[in-house]
mmCIF file with all atom_site columns, C-alpha atoms and ligand atoms in Angstrom:
data_model
loop_
_atom_site.group_PDB
_atom_site.id
_atom_site.type_symbol
_atom_site.label_atom_id
_atom_site.label_alt_id
_atom_site.label_comp_id
_atom_site.label_asym_id
_atom_site.label_entity_id
_atom_site.label_seq_id
_atom_site.pdbx_PDB_ins_code
_atom_site.Cartn_x
_atom_site.Cartn_y
_atom_site.Cartn_z
_atom_site.occupancy
_atom_site.B_iso_or_equiv
_atom_site.pdbx_formal_charge
_atom_site.auth_seq_id
_atom_site.auth_comp_id
_atom_site.auth_asym_id
_atom_site.auth_atom_id
_atom_site.pdbx_PDB_model_num
ATOM   1  C  CA  . MET A 1 1  ? -8.047  29.150 -6.286 1.00 55.00 ? 1  MET A CA  1
ATOM   2  C  CA  . GLN A 1 2  ? -11.391 27.442 -6.367 1.00 68.00 ? 2  GLN A CA  1
ATOM   3  C  CA  . ALA A 1 3  ? -13.161 26.725 -3.128 1.00 76.00 ? 3  ALA A CA  1
ATOM   4  C  CA  . GLU A 1 4  ? -14.743 23.470 -4.149 1.00 83.00 ? 4  GLU A CA  1
ATOM   5  C  CA  . ASP A 1 5  ? -13.376 20.311 -5.650 1.00 83.00 ? 5  ASP A CA  1
ATOM   6  C  CA  . GLU A 1 6  ? -14.896 17.092 -6.772 1.00 90.00 ? 6  GLU A CA  1
ATOM   7  C  CA  . VAL A 1 7  ? -13.653 14.023 -4.958 1.00 91.00 ? 7  VAL A CA  1
ATOM   8  C  CA  . VAL A 1 8  ? -14.235 10.379 -5.806 1.00 95.00 ? 8  VAL A CA  1
ATOM   9  C  CA  . TRP A 1 9  ? -15.356 7.788  -3.290 1.00 97.00 ? 9  TRP A CA  1
ATOM   10 C  CA  . VAL A 1 10 ? -16.074 4.112  -3.773 1.00 98.00 ? 10 VAL A CA  1
ATOM   11 C  CA  . CYS A 1 11 ? -19.347 2.634  -2.568 1.00 98.00 ? 11 CYS A CA  1
ATOM   12 C  CA  . GLN A 1 12 ? -18.685 -0.026 0.075  1.00 97.00 ? 12 GLN A CA  1
ATOM   13 C  CA  . TYR A 1 13 ? -21.736 -2.010 -1.003 1.00 97.00 ? 13 TYR A CA  1
ATOM   14 C  CA  . CYS A 1 14 ? -21.557 -2.200 -4.794 1.00 98.00 ? 14 CYS A CA  1
ATOM   15 C  CA  . GLY A 1 15 ? -18.040 -0.891 -5.519 1.00 98.00 ? 15 GLY A CA  1
ATOM   16 C  CA  . ILE A 1 16 ? -19.135 1.832  -7.899 1.00 98.00 ? 16 ILE A CA  1
ATOM   17 C  CA  . HIS A 1 17 ? -17.301 5.148  -8.015 1.00 98.00 ? 17 HIS A CA  1
ATOM   18 C  CA  . ASN A 1 18 ? -19.274 8.192  -6.863 1.00 98.00 ? 18 ASN A CA  1
ATOM   19 C  CA  . THR A 1 19 ? -18.272 11.835 -6.811 1.00 96.00 ? 19 THR A CA  1
ATOM   20 C  CA  . VAL A 1 20 ? -19.118 14.566 -4.344 1.00 94.00 ? 20 VAL A CA  1
ATOM   21 C  CA  . ASP A 1 21 ? -18.319 18.279 -4.295 1.00 90.00 ? 21 ASP A CA  1
ATOM   22 C  CA  . VAL A 1 22 ? -16.293 19.257 -1.267 1.00 85.00 ? 22 VAL A CA  1
ATOM   23 C  CA  . ASP A 1 23 ? -15.525 22.685 0.091  1.00 81.00 ? 23 ASP A CA  1
ATOM   24 C  CA  . PHE A 1 24 ? -11.868 22.361 0.996  1.00 73.00 ? 24 PHE A CA  1
ATOM   25 C  CA  . THR A 1 25 ? -11.274 25.900 2.235  1.00 76.00 ? 25 THR A CA  1
ATOM   26 C  CA  . VAL A 1 26 ? -11.708 24.424 5.697  1.00 72.00 ? 26 VAL A CA  1
ATOM   27 C  CA  . SER A 1 27 ? -8.743  22.268 6.520  1.00 71.00 ? 27 SER A CA  1
ATOM   28 C  CA  . GLY A 1 28 ? -9.333  19.371 8.818  1.00 84.00 ? 28 GLY A CA  1
ATOM   29 C  CA  . LYS A 1 29 ? -11.856 16.592 8.716  1.00 90.00 ? 29 LYS A CA  1
ATOM   30 C  CA  . LEU A 1 30 ? -15.236 16.278 7.049  1.00 91.00 ? 30 LEU A CA  1
ATOM   31 C  CA  . ASP A 1 31 ? -17.489 13.418 8.058  1.00 93.00 ? 31 ASP A CA  1
ATOM   32 C  CA  . PHE A 1 32 ? -20.864 12.951 6.423  1.00 93.00 ? 32 PHE A CA  1
ATOM   33 C  CA  . ILE A 1 33 ? -23.259 10.459 4.896  1.00 96.00 ? 33 ILE A CA  1
ATOM   34 C  CA  . GLU A 1 34 ? -23.759 10.136 1.142  1.00 96.00 ? 34 GLU A CA  1
ATOM   35 C  CA  . ASP A 1 35 ? -26.092 7.839  -0.753 1.00 97.00 ? 35 ASP A CA  1
ATOM   36 C  CA  . CYS A 1 36 ? -24.628 5.779  -3.568 1.00 98.00 ? 36 CYS A CA  1
ATOM   37 C  CA  . ARG A 1 37 ? -25.969 6.877  -6.937 1.00 97.00 ? 37 ARG A CA  1
ATOM   38 C  CA  . ILE A 1 38 ? -26.349 3.278  -8.106 1.00 98.00 ? 38 ILE A CA  1
ATOM   39 C  CA  . CYS A 1 39 ? -27.517 1.167  -5.157 1.00 98.00 ? 39 CYS A CA  1
ATOM   40 C  CA  . CYS A 1 40 ? -28.772 4.140  -3.046 1.00 97.00 ? 40 CYS A CA  1
ATOM   41 C  CA  . ARG A 1 41 ? -27.227 2.781  0.128  1.00 97.00 ? 41 ARG A CA  1
ATOM   42 C  CA  . PRO A 1 42 ? -25.751 5.315  2.534  1.00 97.00 ? 42 PRO A CA  1
ATOM   43 C  CA  . ASN A 1 43 ? -21.988 5.381  2.922  1.00 97.00 ? 43 ASN A CA  1
ATOM   44 C  CA  . ARG A 1 44 ? -20.073 7.276  5.571  1.00 97.00 ? 44 ARG A CA  1
ATOM   45 C  CA  . ILE A 1 45 ? -17.586 9.557  3.836  1.00 96.00 ? 45 ILE A CA  1
ATOM   46 C  CA  . ILE A 1 46 ? -14.584 10.802 5.750  1.00 95.00 ? 46 ILE A CA  1
ATOM   47 C  CA  . ILE A 1 47 ? -12.471 13.445 4.056  1.00 93.00 ? 47 ILE A CA  1
ATOM   48 C  CA  . THR A 1 48 ? -9.265  14.697 5.564  1.00 91.00 ? 48 THR A CA  1
ATOM   49 C  CA  . ILE A 1 49 ? -7.644  17.862 4.247  1.00 85.00 ? 49 ILE A CA  1
ATOM   50 C  CA  . ASP A 1 50 ? -4.130  18.640 5.319  1.00 84.00 ? 50 ASP A CA  1
ATOM   51 C  CA  . PRO A 1 51 ? -2.607  22.165 5.481  1.00 83.00 ? 51 PRO A CA  1
ATOM   52 C  CA  . ASP A 1 52 ? -1.180  21.726 1.962  1.00 84.00 ? 52 ASP A CA  1
ATOM   53 C  CA  . GLU A 1 53 ? -4.720  21.043 0.684  1.00 78.00 ? 53 GLU A CA  1
ATOM   54 C  CA  . ASN A 1 54 ? -4.050  17.417 -0.068 1.00 84.00 ? 54 ASN A CA  1
ATOM   55 C  CA  . ILE A 1 55 ? -7.358  15.605 0.122  1.00 84.00 ? 55 ILE A CA  1
ATOM   56 C  CA  . PHE A 1 56 ? -7.735  12.077 1.459  1.00 91.00 ? 56 PHE A CA  1
ATOM   57 C  CA  . VAL A 1 57 ? -11.058 10.319 0.943  1.00 94.00 ? 57 VAL A CA  1
ATOM   58 C  CA  . GLU A 1 58 ? -12.289 7.287  2.797  1.00 96.00 ? 58 GLU A CA  1
ATOM   59 C  CA  . ALA A 1 59 ? -15.652 5.547  2.488  1.00 97.00 ? 59 ALA A CA  1
ATOM   60 C  CA  . ARG A 1 60 ? -17.002 3.246  5.189  1.00 97.00 ? 60 ARG A CA  1
ATOM   61 C  CA  . TYR A 1 61 ? -20.054 1.257  6.056  1.00 96.00 ? 61 TYR A CA  1
ATOM   62 C  CA  . ILE A 1 62 ? -22.178 3.475  8.274  1.00 91.00 ? 62 ILE A CA  1
ATOM   63 C  CA  . ASP A 1 63 ? -22.682 0.776  10.894 1.00 80.00 ? 63 ASP A CA  1
ATOM   64 C  CA  . GLU A 1 64 ? -18.973 0.352  11.611 1.00 63.00 ? 64 GLU A CA  1
HETATM 65 ZN ZN1 . ZN  B 2 .  ? -23.456 1.442  -4.224 1.00 65.30 ? 1  ZN  B ZN1 1
#
């Protein structure tokens, strides 16, 4: 089983799809800031990993 997976998130500013590598050996919640590769604006990325290693990705404006 690989320890990292690539997840897709959608920039809240320009709508473009970005990818980020996530270490999902830790179950629970990851919360971090990523810059969009197109418009370079920071998005808040929230990734939730359940015990069955299903990954849920959510992107938000950082000022919310
Ligand atoms: Zn963008």
